[in-house]
Short mmCIF file of C-alpha atoms in Angstrom, two decimals:
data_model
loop_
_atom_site.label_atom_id
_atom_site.label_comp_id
_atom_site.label_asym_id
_atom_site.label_seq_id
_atom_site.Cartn_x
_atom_site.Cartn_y
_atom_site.Cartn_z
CA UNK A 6 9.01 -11.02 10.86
CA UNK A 7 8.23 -7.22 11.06
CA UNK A 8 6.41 -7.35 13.82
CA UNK A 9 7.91 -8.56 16.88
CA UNK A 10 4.51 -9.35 18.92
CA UNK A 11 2.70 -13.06 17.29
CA UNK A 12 -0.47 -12.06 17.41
CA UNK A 13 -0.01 -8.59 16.20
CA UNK A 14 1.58 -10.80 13.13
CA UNK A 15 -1.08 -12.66 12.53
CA UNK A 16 -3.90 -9.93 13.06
CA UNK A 17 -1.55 -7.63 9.98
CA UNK A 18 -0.78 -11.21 7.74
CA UNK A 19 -4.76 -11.37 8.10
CA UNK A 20 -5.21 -7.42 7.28
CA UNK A 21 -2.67 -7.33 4.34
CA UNK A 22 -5.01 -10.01 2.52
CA UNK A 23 -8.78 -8.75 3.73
CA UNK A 24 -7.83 -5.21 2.26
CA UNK A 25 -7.32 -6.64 -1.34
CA UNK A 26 -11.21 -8.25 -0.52
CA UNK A 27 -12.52 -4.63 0.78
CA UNK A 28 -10.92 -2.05 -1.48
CA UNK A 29 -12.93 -2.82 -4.15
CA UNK A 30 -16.18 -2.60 -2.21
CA UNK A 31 -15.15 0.58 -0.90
CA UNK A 32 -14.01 1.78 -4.56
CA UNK A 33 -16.50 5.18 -5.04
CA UNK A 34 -14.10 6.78 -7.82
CA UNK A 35 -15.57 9.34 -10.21
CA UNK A 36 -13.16 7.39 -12.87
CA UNK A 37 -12.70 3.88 -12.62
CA UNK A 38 -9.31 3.78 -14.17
CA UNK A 39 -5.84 5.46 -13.06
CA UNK A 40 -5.60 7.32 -16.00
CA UNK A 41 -7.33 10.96 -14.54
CA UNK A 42 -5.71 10.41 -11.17
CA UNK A 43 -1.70 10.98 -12.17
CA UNK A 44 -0.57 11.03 -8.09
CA UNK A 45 -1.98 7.74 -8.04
CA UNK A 46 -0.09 6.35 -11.05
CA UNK A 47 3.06 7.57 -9.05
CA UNK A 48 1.34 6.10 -5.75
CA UNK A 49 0.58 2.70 -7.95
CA UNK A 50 4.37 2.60 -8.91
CA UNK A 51 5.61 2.71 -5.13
CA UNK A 52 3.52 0.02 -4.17
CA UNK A 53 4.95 -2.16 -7.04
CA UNK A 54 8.36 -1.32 -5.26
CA UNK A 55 7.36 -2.03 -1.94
CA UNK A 56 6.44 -5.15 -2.57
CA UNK A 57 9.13 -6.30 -4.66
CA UNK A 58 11.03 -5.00 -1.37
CA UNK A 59 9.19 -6.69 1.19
CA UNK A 60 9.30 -10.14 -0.72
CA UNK A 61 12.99 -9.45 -1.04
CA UNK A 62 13.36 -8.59 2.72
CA UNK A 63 11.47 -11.98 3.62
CA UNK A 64 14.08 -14.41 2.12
CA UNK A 65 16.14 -12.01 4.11
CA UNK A 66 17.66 -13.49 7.49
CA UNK A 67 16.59 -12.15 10.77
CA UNK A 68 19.11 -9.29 11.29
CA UNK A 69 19.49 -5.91 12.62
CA UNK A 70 19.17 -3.93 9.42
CA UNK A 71 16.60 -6.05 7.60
CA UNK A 72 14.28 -5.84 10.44
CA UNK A 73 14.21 -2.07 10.59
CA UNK A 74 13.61 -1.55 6.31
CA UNK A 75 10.79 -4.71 6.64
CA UNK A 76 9.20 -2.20 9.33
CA UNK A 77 9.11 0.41 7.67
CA UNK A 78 8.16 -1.63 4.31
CA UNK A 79 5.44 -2.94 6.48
CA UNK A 80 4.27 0.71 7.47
CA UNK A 81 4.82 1.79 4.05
CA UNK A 82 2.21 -1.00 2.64
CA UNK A 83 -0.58 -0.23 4.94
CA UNK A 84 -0.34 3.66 4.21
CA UNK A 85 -0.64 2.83 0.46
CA UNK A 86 -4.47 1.70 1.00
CA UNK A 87 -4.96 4.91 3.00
CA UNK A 88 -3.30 7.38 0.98
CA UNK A 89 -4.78 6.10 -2.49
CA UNK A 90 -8.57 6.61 -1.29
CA UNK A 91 -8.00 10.12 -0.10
CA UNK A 92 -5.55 11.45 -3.16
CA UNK A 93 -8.66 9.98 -5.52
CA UNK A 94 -11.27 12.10 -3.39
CA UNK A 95 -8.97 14.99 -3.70
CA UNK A 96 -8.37 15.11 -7.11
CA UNK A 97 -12.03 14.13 -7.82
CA UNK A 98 -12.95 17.70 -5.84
CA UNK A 99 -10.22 19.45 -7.63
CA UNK A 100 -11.27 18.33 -11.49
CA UNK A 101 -14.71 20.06 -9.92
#
């Protein structure tokens, strides 16, 4: 419903589930758990909100305000798997 094109829905609905297959394959973390990397706790805790929100804005109908926060939702859940790699190689170089 976020995005207005059908194939560009189908090519993110196929996206949103392969990147839970390739993150941990691409997982190169000096620690392997969350604990040592306290922006991604933070980063872990937004994500639980975003998709709380996003299943929320699904049963939603398909109206002018709930199309604009699932795009952004949408946005915001993508980011999430590019932020989280690069915050863990930061704070990996600054614990050196």
């Amino acid at each position: 419903r976020s995005i207005p094109n059908k194939l560009g829905g189908v090519i993110a609905l196929v996206m949103s589930i392969a990147i839970l297959f390739i993150l941990p394959i691409l997982h190169v973390n000096k620690s392997q758990g969350l604990q040592f990397y306290p922006l991604n706790q933070i980063l872990f805790w937004y994500m639980v909100i975003i998709i709380i929100l996003l299943t929320w804005i699904g049963a939603r109908p398909v109206e002018s305000p709930f199309i604009l926060t699932g795009q952004i939702l949408t946005v915001l859940y993508f980011s999430y798997y590019i932020l989280n790699p690069m915050i863990c190689k930061f704070w990996d170089k600054f614990l050196n």
